[in-house]
Amino acid sequence: MSRKWLSNFALAGTIRLLLMNSEYQKTIGNRVEVSTALNSWKRVTEGVYLYEFGIDPYEGDLFHETPIGLYVFKLIQKYLPQWALFLLFVVTDLTTALCLAFTAKRYAIELATKRKEGKEDNRKSSDTPDTSALYVSAGYLFNPYIILNCVGLTTTVFTNLLYSIALVSMMRRSIFWSCMSIALLTLQGLYPVSLMVPATIHIASAAKNRRTNYFYIVTMIIIFTSVLTALFIISYNIMGSWSFLRNTLGFILTVPDLRPNIGLYWYFFTEMFEHFRWLFIASFQINVSLLYIVPLALRLRRDPMLLAFSYLAIAAIFKSYPCIGDVGFYISLLPLWKHLFQHMQQGFIVGCFLLFCTVFAPTVWHQWIYSRSANANFYFGVTLAFAIAQIFLLTDILFASVKHEFAVKHGINKKVNGNEAKLLLE
């Protein structure tokens, strides 16, 4: 097993380094599917350059990282040469895969414990915790979306590391590190605040009585609020003003930059009349940030990890400025629910959708921007199909979870003539 781990990490790191030192690196880094206004390394470089010359990088519409990120990236660019910068991105990506492996192992142990206690399917599973961890880490290391995201030098690499720390902290029931990582993510991207719900549920589930349960919930809220407030104060001290709010959280909420990406916002807000803009902004933001939190939390309260996966998927689909790095992160978690695959019905459709959209997106972009034989409708059609494929994937996983619970509760035999059968609820 250790040989497989080492070979996977060595091969994944080699692939990334070779692509970074090839002629394709700049092409990948300039792709609209990879780099957005929020994660472009080119924008980071220009923002740091302005800051070093005493110009507020938040004055214009160029830089959208947090002041803490600005300070860290300034140190990175000041002290790291080009080869060390590439190595930093690769090591960060490999560390993320390692954190996800620890998360998968803890989750597999919890599932095995539930089986022994009779709360889950009590059949013997062929997957051990180590196998589950290997699948998840390999799913991240060799995910094409993640590889392109790393090679393109996007700051989503560091965001994914924070996501993985948040997940492993949640599974280990670490209150401080869960709050710290989610607070950093919230400061940067706003939408990850929803991860406080599954983290609080999972940590509070360890309580032996209701009073202790309430204690954990209140403690989580207080620590998260305190850490987030401290991060805002640190950001203010770095910049000396609150100007960064308009170009970070305000930029995400108001969507002023309408350059094409794999999301849905840019086309709608380009085509609509200006007096309808705030109505649609409110509708879109409520959809991604508030609409699904309570219903999903009530339904998936017994499986906080699946709840966190759902929130990550919803944010990646409906957020203001998504990129393929966001999509690749939550897709890498799919091996965690290998026991649900037998209940899924749309795997082939979703796989074909994702494959075709991944190929067609750069093709249609070239026809639109360079050949001028297409228009924005063509590219938006591809991004819309890509979003639909992700919605199908998420709903299929959630319905598979419901079918699995039904089968476990009613003791349904899932074998017909000695072969595994699919359960259909009509």
Tab-separated table of C-alpha atoms in Angstrom:
chain	number	residue	atom	x	y	z
A	1	MET	CA	0.000	0.000	0.000
A	2	SER	CA	2.811	2.437	0.859
A	3	ARG	CA	4.406	1.756	-2.537
A	4	LYS	CA	1.134	2.679	-4.266
A	5	TRP	CA	0.906	5.882	-2.248
A	6	LEU	CA	4.455	6.945	-3.075
A	7	SER	CA	4.104	6.115	-6.764
A	8	ASN	CA	0.812	8.041	-7.023
A	9	PHE	CA	2.206	11.168	-5.380
A	10	ALA	CA	5.482	10.997	-7.329
A	11	LEU	CA	3.689	10.536	-10.657
A	12	ALA	CA	1.170	13.318	-9.916
A	13	GLY	CA	3.926	15.734	-8.936
A	14	THR	CA	5.966	14.862	-12.019
A	15	ILE	CA	2.989	15.455	-14.348
A	16	ARG	CA	2.374	18.878	-12.830
A	17	LEU	CA	6.021	19.947	-12.963
A	18	LEU	CA	6.438	18.802	-16.575
A	19	LEU	CA	3.371	20.731	-17.693
A	20	MET	CA	4.445	23.808	-15.737
A	21	ASN	CA	7.791	23.829	-17.522
A	22	SER	CA	6.256	23.245	-20.942
A	23	GLU	CA	5.019	25.690	-23.565
A	24	TYR	CA	1.418	24.896	-22.564
A	25	GLN	CA	1.632	26.512	-19.130
A	26	LYS	CA	0.755	30.033	-20.276
A	27	THR	CA	-2.016	28.748	-22.527
A	28	ILE	CA	-3.576	26.823	-19.647
A	29	GLY	CA	-3.161	29.755	-17.257
A	30	ASN	CA	-4.994	32.078	-19.661
A	31	ARG	CA	-7.986	29.791	-20.198
A	32	VAL	CA	-11.258	31.268	-18.909
A	33	GLU	CA	-12.248	27.841	-17.566
A	34	VAL	CA	-9.134	27.809	-15.361
A	35	SER	CA	-8.472	31.428	-14.390
A	36	THR	CA	-11.152	33.879	-13.295
A	37	ALA	CA	-11.117	37.388	-11.892
A	38	LEU	CA	-10.859	35.896	-8.393
A	39	ASN	CA	-8.036	33.374	-8.798
A	40	SER	CA	-5.791	34.586	-11.632
A	41	TRP	CA	-2.099	34.588	-10.714
A	42	LYS	CA	-1.502	37.337	-13.259
A	43	ARG	CA	-3.854	39.596	-11.296
A	44	VAL	CA	-2.091	38.618	-8.067
A	45	THR	CA	1.257	39.632	-9.557
A	46	GLU	CA	-0.101	43.000	-10.687
A	47	GLY	CA	-1.806	43.587	-7.319
A	48	VAL	CA	1.431	42.908	-5.433
A	49	TYR	CA	3.308	45.217	-7.831
A	50	LEU	CA	0.870	48.070	-7.120
A	51	TYR	CA	1.011	47.456	-3.367
A	52	GLU	CA	4.822	47.584	-3.303
A	53	PHE	CA	4.702	50.984	-5.041
A	54	GLY	CA	2.323	52.369	-2.437
A	55	ILE	CA	-0.795	52.173	-4.634
A	56	ASP	CA	-3.938	50.648	-3.177
A	57	PRO	CA	-4.590	47.554	-5.365
A	58	TYR	CA	-8.293	47.716	-4.440
A	59	GLU	CA	-8.730	51.150	-6.019
A	60	GLY	CA	-9.583	49.764	-9.446
A	61	ASP	CA	-11.128	46.538	-10.660
A	62	LEU	CA	-7.986	44.425	-10.841
A	63	PHE	CA	-7.190	42.698	-7.536
A	64	HIS	CA	-9.734	40.660	-5.575
A	65	GLU	CA	-7.713	38.607	-3.100
A	66	THR	CA	-7.923	39.363	0.622
A	67	PRO	CA	-5.347	41.662	2.295
A	68	ILE	CA	-3.993	38.635	4.170
A	69	GLY	CA	-3.573	36.868	0.842
A	70	LEU	CA	-1.942	40.007	-0.570
A	71	TYR	CA	0.630	40.009	2.223
A	72	VAL	CA	1.389	36.284	1.829
A	73	PHE	CA	1.651	36.491	-1.957
A	74	LYS	CA	3.959	39.483	-1.624
A	75	LEU	CA	6.344	37.378	0.476
A	76	ILE	CA	6.071	34.498	-2.010
A	77	GLN	CA	6.923	36.662	-4.994
A	78	LYS	CA	9.706	38.446	-3.130
A	79	TYR	CA	11.614	35.406	-1.885
A	80	LEU	CA	10.736	32.542	-4.243
A	81	PRO	CA	12.272	32.165	-7.715
A	82	GLN	CA	10.228	30.762	-10.596
A	83	TRP	CA	11.165	27.116	-10.024
A	84	ALA	CA	10.389	27.394	-6.313
A	85	LEU	CA	7.016	28.973	-7.122
A	86	PHE	CA	6.120	25.996	-9.315
A	87	LEU	CA	7.271	23.649	-6.565
A	88	LEU	CA	5.135	25.488	-4.008
A	89	PHE	CA	1.981	25.001	-6.088
A	90	VAL	CA	2.748	21.319	-6.606
A	91	VAL	CA	3.507	20.678	-2.924
A	92	THR	CA	0.314	22.516	-1.931
A	93	ASP	CA	-1.707	20.335	-4.304
A	94	LEU	CA	-0.100	17.155	-2.966
A	95	THR	CA	-0.763	18.289	0.604
A	96	THR	CA	-4.422	18.796	-0.269
A	97	ALA	CA	-4.590	15.240	-1.588
A	98	LEU	CA	-3.022	13.987	1.653
A	99	CYS	CA	-5.577	15.868	3.772
A	100	LEU	CA	-8.396	14.428	1.673
A	101	ALA	CA	-6.945	10.956	2.187
A	102	PHE	CA	-7.037	11.454	5.974
A	103	THR	CA	-10.624	12.699	5.635
A	104	ALA	CA	-11.617	9.640	3.607
A	105	LYS	CA	-9.999	7.292	6.103
A	106	ARG	CA	-11.852	8.836	9.056
A	107	TYR	CA	-15.126	8.775	7.161
A	108	ALA	CA	-14.647	5.110	6.191
A	109	ILE	CA	-13.941	4.237	9.834
A	110	GLU	CA	-17.167	5.982	10.878
A	111	LEU	CA	-19.155	4.068	8.256
A	112	ALA	CA	-17.628	0.800	9.456
A	113	THR	CA	-18.557	1.700	13.056
A	114	LYS	CA	-22.151	2.394	12.006
A	115	ARG	CA	-22.313	-0.989	10.293
A	116	LYS	CA	-21.157	-2.736	13.449
A	117	GLU	CA	-23.721	-0.861	15.520
A	118	GLY	CA	-26.469	-1.824	13.103
A	119	LYS	CA	-27.153	1.764	12.003
A	120	GLU	CA	-25.975	1.093	8.471
A	121	ASP	CA	-25.849	-1.709	5.972
A	122	ASN	CA	-24.334	-4.582	7.952
A	123	ARG	CA	-22.935	-6.455	4.976
A	124	LYS	CA	-19.187	-6.778	4.801
A	125	SER	CA	-17.616	-4.137	2.617
A	126	SER	CA	-14.678	-4.945	0.367
A	127	ASP	CA	-13.272	-1.442	0.905
A	128	THR	CA	-11.024	-0.809	3.886
A	129	PRO	CA	-10.353	2.709	5.246
A	130	ASP	CA	-6.918	2.637	3.594
A	131	THR	CA	-8.463	1.707	0.241
A	132	SER	CA	-11.010	4.512	0.494
A	133	ALA	CA	-8.222	6.989	1.310
A	134	LEU	CA	-6.207	5.747	-1.677
A	135	TYR	CA	-9.162	6.174	-4.043
A	136	VAL	CA	-9.913	9.717	-2.884
A	137	SER	CA	-6.287	10.860	-3.018
A	138	ALA	CA	-5.865	9.339	-6.485
A	139	GLY	CA	-9.134	10.970	-7.560
A	140	TYR	CA	-7.663	14.332	-6.600
A	141	LEU	CA	-4.107	13.774	-7.812
A	142	PHE	CA	-5.085	12.603	-11.301
A	143	ASN	CA	-8.225	14.670	-11.803
A	144	PRO	CA	-7.681	16.611	-15.081
A	145	TYR	CA	-9.522	19.648	-13.680
A	146	ILE	CA	-7.236	19.736	-10.651
A	147	ILE	CA	-4.092	19.251	-12.740
A	148	LEU	CA	-5.026	22.122	-15.066
A	149	ASN	CA	-5.919	24.251	-12.054
A	150	CYS	CA	-2.461	23.682	-10.558
A	151	VAL	CA	-0.554	24.092	-13.822
A	152	GLY	CA	-2.424	27.348	-14.500
A	153	LEU	CA	-1.065	28.743	-11.195
A	154	THR	CA	-4.448	29.758	-9.807
A	155	THR	CA	-4.965	30.683	-6.178
A	156	THR	CA	-7.725	28.049	-6.088
A	157	VAL	CA	-4.874	25.650	-5.267
A	158	PHE	CA	-4.555	27.323	-1.857
A	159	THR	CA	-8.337	27.548	-1.474
A	160	ASN	CA	-8.621	23.799	-2.041
A	161	LEU	CA	-5.990	23.238	0.643
A	162	LEU	CA	-8.120	25.233	3.096
A	163	TYR	CA	-11.173	23.213	2.060
A	164	SER	CA	-9.330	19.960	2.716
A	165	ILE	CA	-8.152	21.229	6.117
A	166	ALA	CA	-11.740	22.174	6.961
A	167	LEU	CA	-12.982	18.691	6.027
A	168	VAL	CA	-10.284	16.771	7.885
A	169	SER	CA	-10.743	19.039	10.928
A	170	MET	CA	-14.477	18.360	10.830
A	171	MET	CA	-13.931	14.595	10.687
A	172	ARG	CA	-11.439	14.767	13.556
A	173	ARG	CA	-13.895	16.982	15.513
A	174	SER	CA	-11.339	19.750	15.953
A	175	ILE	CA	-13.327	22.844	16.893
A	176	PHE	CA	-10.558	25.420	16.547
A	177	TRP	CA	-9.144	24.268	13.203
A	178	SER	CA	-12.616	23.811	11.727
A	179	CYS	CA	-13.553	27.373	12.666
A	180	MET	CA	-10.190	28.770	11.596
A	181	SER	CA	-10.191	27.173	8.127
A	182	ILE	CA	-13.849	27.979	7.435
A	183	ALA	CA	-13.323	31.575	8.607
A	184	LEU	CA	-10.387	31.978	6.203
A	185	LEU	CA	-12.481	30.523	3.391
A	186	THR	CA	-15.395	32.818	4.254
A	187	LEU	CA	-13.152	35.868	4.248
A	188	GLN	CA	-11.963	34.913	0.792
A	189	GLY	CA	-15.063	33.543	-0.892
A	190	LEU	CA	-18.146	34.137	1.319
A	191	TYR	CA	-20.037	30.984	0.279
A	192	PRO	CA	-17.958	28.510	2.381
A	193	VAL	CA	-19.653	29.871	5.527
A	194	SER	CA	-22.247	27.155	4.868
A	195	LEU	CA	-19.640	24.535	5.883
A	196	MET	CA	-20.173	25.647	9.475
A	197	VAL	CA	-23.470	23.729	9.413
A	198	PRO	CA	-22.047	20.218	8.726
A	199	ALA	CA	-19.004	20.938	10.910
A	200	THR	CA	-21.203	21.945	13.845
A	201	ILE	CA	-23.524	18.967	13.338
A	202	HIS	CA	-20.656	16.482	13.216
A	203	ILE	CA	-18.809	17.912	16.216
A	204	ALA	CA	-22.001	18.217	18.266
A	205	SER	CA	-22.958	14.613	17.421
A	206	ALA	CA	-20.230	13.454	19.804
A	207	ALA	CA	-22.178	14.927	22.735
A	208	LYS	CA	-23.691	12.452	25.181
A	209	ASN	CA	-26.595	14.660	26.229
A	210	ARG	CA	-28.542	17.672	25.014
A	211	ARG	CA	-26.786	20.164	27.289
A	212	THR	CA	-23.356	19.193	25.968
A	213	ASN	CA	-24.778	19.332	22.458
A	214	TYR	CA	-25.854	22.952	22.951
A	215	PHE	CA	-22.464	23.735	24.472
A	216	TYR	CA	-20.662	22.519	21.339
A	217	ILE	CA	-22.979	24.510	19.067
A	218	VAL	CA	-22.574	27.752	21.021
A	219	THR	CA	-18.795	27.233	21.262
A	220	MET	CA	-18.519	26.727	17.494
A	221	ILE	CA	-20.505	29.883	16.769
A	222	ILE	CA	-18.509	31.992	19.244
A	223	ILE	CA	-15.101	30.763	18.021
A	224	PHE	CA	-16.028	31.144	14.343
A	225	THR	CA	-17.371	34.673	14.870
A	226	SER	CA	-14.315	35.655	16.916
A	227	VAL	CA	-11.845	34.276	14.376
A	228	LEU	CA	-13.649	35.884	11.435
A	229	THR	CA	-13.766	39.236	13.270
A	230	ALA	CA	-10.047	38.961	14.032
A	231	LEU	CA	-9.317	38.245	10.349
A	232	PHE	CA	-11.264	41.335	9.302
A	233	ILE	CA	-9.331	43.446	11.826
A	234	ILE	CA	-5.997	42.047	10.580
A	235	SER	CA	-7.052	42.828	7.007
A	236	TYR	CA	-7.939	46.378	8.029
A	237	ASN	CA	-4.562	46.847	9.715
A	238	ILE	CA	-2.731	45.624	6.615
A	239	MET	CA	-4.534	48.024	4.265
A	240	GLY	CA	-5.309	50.856	6.701
A	241	SER	CA	-8.879	51.080	5.392
A	242	TRP	CA	-11.960	49.004	4.569
A	243	SER	CA	-11.546	49.524	0.828
A	244	PHE	CA	-10.836	45.829	0.343
A	245	LEU	CA	-14.435	44.868	1.177
A	246	ARG	CA	-15.777	46.329	-2.068
A	247	ASN	CA	-13.331	44.340	-4.201
A	248	THR	CA	-13.514	41.056	-2.283
A	249	LEU	CA	-16.886	40.168	-0.764
A	250	GLY	CA	-18.614	43.045	-2.567
A	251	PHE	CA	-17.167	41.877	-5.880
A	252	ILE	CA	-18.538	38.366	-5.316
A	253	LEU	CA	-22.010	39.631	-4.352
A	254	THR	CA	-22.534	42.304	-7.008
A	255	VAL	CA	-20.855	40.512	-9.969
A	256	PRO	CA	-19.489	43.588	-11.816
A	257	ASP	CA	-16.995	41.650	-13.983
A	258	LEU	CA	-18.879	39.903	-16.802
A	259	ARG	CA	-15.992	38.161	-18.532
A	260	PRO	CA	-17.081	34.660	-19.639
A	261	ASN	CA	-16.376	31.701	-17.356
A	262	ILE	CA	-17.917	28.282	-16.705
A	263	GLY	CA	-20.605	29.844	-14.506
A	264	LEU	CA	-24.072	31.120	-15.308
A	265	TYR	CA	-23.932	34.745	-14.166
A	266	TRP	CA	-21.973	36.400	-16.972
A	267	TYR	CA	-24.447	35.659	-19.757
A	268	PHE	CA	-27.600	36.535	-17.798
A	269	PHE	CA	-26.261	39.855	-16.572
A	270	THR	CA	-24.886	40.751	-20.008
A	271	GLU	CA	-28.248	40.187	-21.716
A	272	MET	CA	-30.707	41.573	-19.165
A	273	PHE	CA	-31.956	45.145	-18.808
A	274	GLU	CA	-30.098	47.160	-16.181
A	275	HIS	CA	-33.194	47.907	-14.085
A	276	PHE	CA	-33.684	44.152	-13.506
A	277	ARG	CA	-30.060	43.634	-12.414
A	278	TRP	CA	-30.497	43.847	-8.632
A	279	LEU	CA	-33.552	41.590	-8.699
A	280	PHE	CA	-31.599	38.868	-10.476
A	281	ILE	CA	-28.507	39.390	-8.323
A	282	ALA	CA	-30.636	38.875	-5.201
A	283	SER	CA	-32.275	35.784	-6.736
A	284	PHE	CA	-28.977	34.219	-7.809
A	285	GLN	CA	-27.230	34.918	-4.497
A	286	ILE	CA	-30.135	33.588	-2.418
A	287	ASN	CA	-30.100	30.456	-4.575
A	288	VAL	CA	-26.435	29.707	-3.967
A	289	SER	CA	-26.055	30.873	-0.364
A	290	LEU	CA	-29.344	30.448	1.532
A	291	LEU	CA	-31.966	28.412	-0.309
A	292	TYR	CA	-30.599	24.892	0.225
A	293	ILE	CA	-28.883	25.216	3.604
A	294	VAL	CA	-31.783	24.389	5.924
A	295	PRO	CA	-33.558	21.699	3.799
A	296	LEU	CA	-30.335	19.789	3.153
A	297	ALA	CA	-29.219	20.141	6.786
A	298	LEU	CA	-32.506	18.643	8.001
A	299	ARG	CA	-32.393	15.773	5.524
A	300	LEU	CA	-28.670	14.940	5.766
A	301	ARG	CA	-28.120	15.640	9.467
A	302	ARG	CA	-27.040	12.020	10.017
A	303	ASP	CA	-24.344	12.271	7.337
A	304	PRO	CA	-22.512	15.609	7.744
A	305	MET	CA	-19.854	14.624	5.217
A	306	LEU	CA	-22.444	14.177	2.473
A	307	LEU	CA	-23.985	17.463	3.593
A	308	ALA	CA	-20.624	19.227	3.214
A	309	PHE	CA	-20.199	17.637	-0.223
A	310	SER	CA	-23.623	18.970	-1.244
A	311	TYR	CA	-22.752	22.497	-0.136
A	312	LEU	CA	-19.430	22.351	-1.991
A	313	ALA	CA	-21.154	21.153	-5.169
A	314	ILE	CA	-23.888	23.812	-4.985
A	315	ALA	CA	-21.296	26.561	-4.512
A	316	ALA	CA	-19.187	25.266	-7.421
A	317	ILE	CA	-22.241	25.215	-9.714
A	318	PHE	CA	-23.952	28.473	-8.777
A	319	LYS	CA	-21.211	30.770	-7.407
A	320	SER	CA	-20.376	34.065	-9.113
A	321	TYR	CA	-16.981	33.155	-10.552
A	322	PRO	CA	-16.489	29.363	-10.633
A	323	CYS	CA	-13.567	27.546	-12.199
A	324	ILE	CA	-12.775	23.938	-12.980
A	325	GLY	CA	-10.639	23.751	-9.827
A	326	ASP	CA	-13.810	24.117	-7.732
A	327	VAL	CA	-15.534	21.378	-9.732
A	328	GLY	CA	-12.557	19.046	-9.579
A	329	PHE	CA	-12.338	19.339	-5.801
A	330	TYR	CA	-15.795	18.021	-4.984
A	331	ILE	CA	-15.699	15.430	-7.800
A	332	SER	CA	-12.562	14.018	-6.154
A	333	LEU	CA	-14.665	13.211	-3.080
A	334	LEU	CA	-16.989	10.854	-4.986
A	335	PRO	CA	-15.114	7.653	-3.955
A	336	LEU	CA	-16.281	8.354	-0.387
A	337	TRP	CA	-19.724	7.162	-1.474
A	338	LYS	CA	-18.674	4.116	-3.428
A	339	HIS	CA	-21.326	2.174	-1.495
A	340	LEU	CA	-23.992	4.380	-3.126
A	341	PHE	CA	-22.876	3.800	-6.716
A	342	GLN	CA	-25.122	0.745	-7.086
A	343	HIS	CA	-28.146	2.990	-6.516
A	344	MET	CA	-27.099	5.688	-9.007
A	345	GLN	CA	-28.780	5.774	-12.414
A	346	GLN	CA	-27.253	8.712	-14.285
A	347	GLY	CA	-23.537	7.984	-14.100
A	348	PHE	CA	-23.145	7.362	-17.825
A	349	ILE	CA	-25.142	10.462	-18.788
A	350	VAL	CA	-23.237	12.690	-16.381
A	351	GLY	CA	-19.886	11.294	-17.497
A	352	CYS	CA	-20.686	11.925	-21.171
A	353	PHE	CA	-21.937	15.445	-20.396
A	354	LEU	CA	-18.778	16.351	-18.497
A	355	LEU	CA	-16.523	14.871	-21.173
A	356	PHE	CA	-18.275	16.575	-24.074
A	357	CYS	CA	-18.470	19.939	-22.307
A	358	THR	CA	-14.786	19.787	-21.378
A	359	VAL	CA	-13.893	19.212	-25.057
A	360	PHE	CA	-16.437	21.588	-26.575
A	361	ALA	CA	-15.734	24.572	-24.283
A	362	PRO	CA	-12.297	25.482	-25.749
A	363	THR	CA	-13.512	24.557	-29.238
A	364	VAL	CA	-16.526	26.872	-29.124
A	365	TRP	CA	-14.414	29.577	-27.457
A	366	HIS	CA	-11.990	29.470	-30.367
A	367	GLN	CA	-14.854	29.679	-32.864
A	368	TRP	CA	-16.357	32.625	-31.003
A	369	ILE	CA	-13.276	34.723	-30.168
A	370	TYR	CA	-10.794	33.848	-32.934
A	371	SER	CA	-12.656	32.377	-35.920
A	372	ARG	CA	-15.779	34.483	-35.357
A	373	SER	CA	-17.920	31.679	-36.709
A	374	ALA	CA	-19.907	31.446	-33.459
A	375	ASN	CA	-21.212	33.804	-30.782
A	376	ALA	CA	-21.726	34.016	-27.016
A	377	ASN	CA	-24.805	31.783	-27.210
A	378	PHE	CA	-22.663	28.826	-28.259
A	379	TYR	CA	-20.261	29.154	-25.358
A	380	PHE	CA	-23.052	29.760	-22.864
A	381	GLY	CA	-24.791	26.638	-24.159
A	382	VAL	CA	-21.723	24.611	-23.212
A	383	THR	CA	-21.454	26.184	-19.747
A	384	LEU	CA	-25.195	25.631	-19.202
A	385	ALA	CA	-24.850	21.963	-20.145
A	386	PHE	CA	-21.841	21.708	-17.818
A	387	ALA	CA	-23.924	23.102	-14.929
A	388	ILE	CA	-26.797	20.732	-15.742
A	389	ALA	CA	-24.409	17.759	-15.681
A	390	GLN	CA	-23.208	18.781	-12.226
A	391	ILE	CA	-26.807	19.176	-11.009
A	392	PHE	CA	-27.608	15.682	-12.310
A	393	LEU	CA	-24.544	14.335	-10.493
A	394	LEU	CA	-25.499	15.942	-7.182
A	395	THR	CA	-29.174	14.906	-7.338
A	396	ASP	CA	-28.176	11.379	-8.332
A	397	ILE	CA	-25.904	11.070	-5.293
A	398	LEU	CA	-28.601	12.448	-2.969
A	399	PHE	CA	-31.291	10.139	-4.370
A	400	ALA	CA	-28.863	7.221	-4.121
A	401	SER	CA	-28.411	8.066	-0.431
A	402	VAL	CA	-32.193	7.989	0.070
A	403	LYS	CA	-32.459	4.641	-1.730
A	404	HIS	CA	-29.618	3.224	0.358
A	405	GLU	CA	-31.325	4.277	3.600
A	406	PHE	CA	-34.578	2.726	2.387
A	407	ALA	CA	-32.831	-0.542	1.527
A	408	VAL	CA	-31.061	-0.695	4.905
A	409	LYS	CA	-34.205	0.146	6.870
A	410	HIS	CA	-36.381	-2.447	5.147
A	411	GLY	CA	-33.708	-5.101	4.761
A	412	ILE	CA	-34.103	-5.379	1.008
A	413	ASN	CA	-32.003	-8.010	-0.713
A	414	LYS	CA	-30.004	-6.239	-3.383
A	415	LYS	CA	-29.096	-9.392	-5.300
A	416	VAL	CA	-31.043	-10.972	-8.145
A	417	ASN	CA	-29.786	-14.321	-9.410
A	418	GLY	CA	-26.573	-13.716	-7.490
A	419	ASN	CA	-25.860	-10.346	-9.127
A	420	GLU	CA	-26.110	-6.858	-7.648
A	421	ALA	CA	-29.387	-5.156	-8.593
A	422	LYS	CA	-30.412	-1.499	-8.677
A	423	LEU	CA	-33.169	-0.233	-6.416
A	424	LEU	CA	-35.713	1.964	-8.213
A	425	LEU	CA	-38.123	4.112	-6.202
A	426	GLU	CA	-41.131	5.219	-8.256
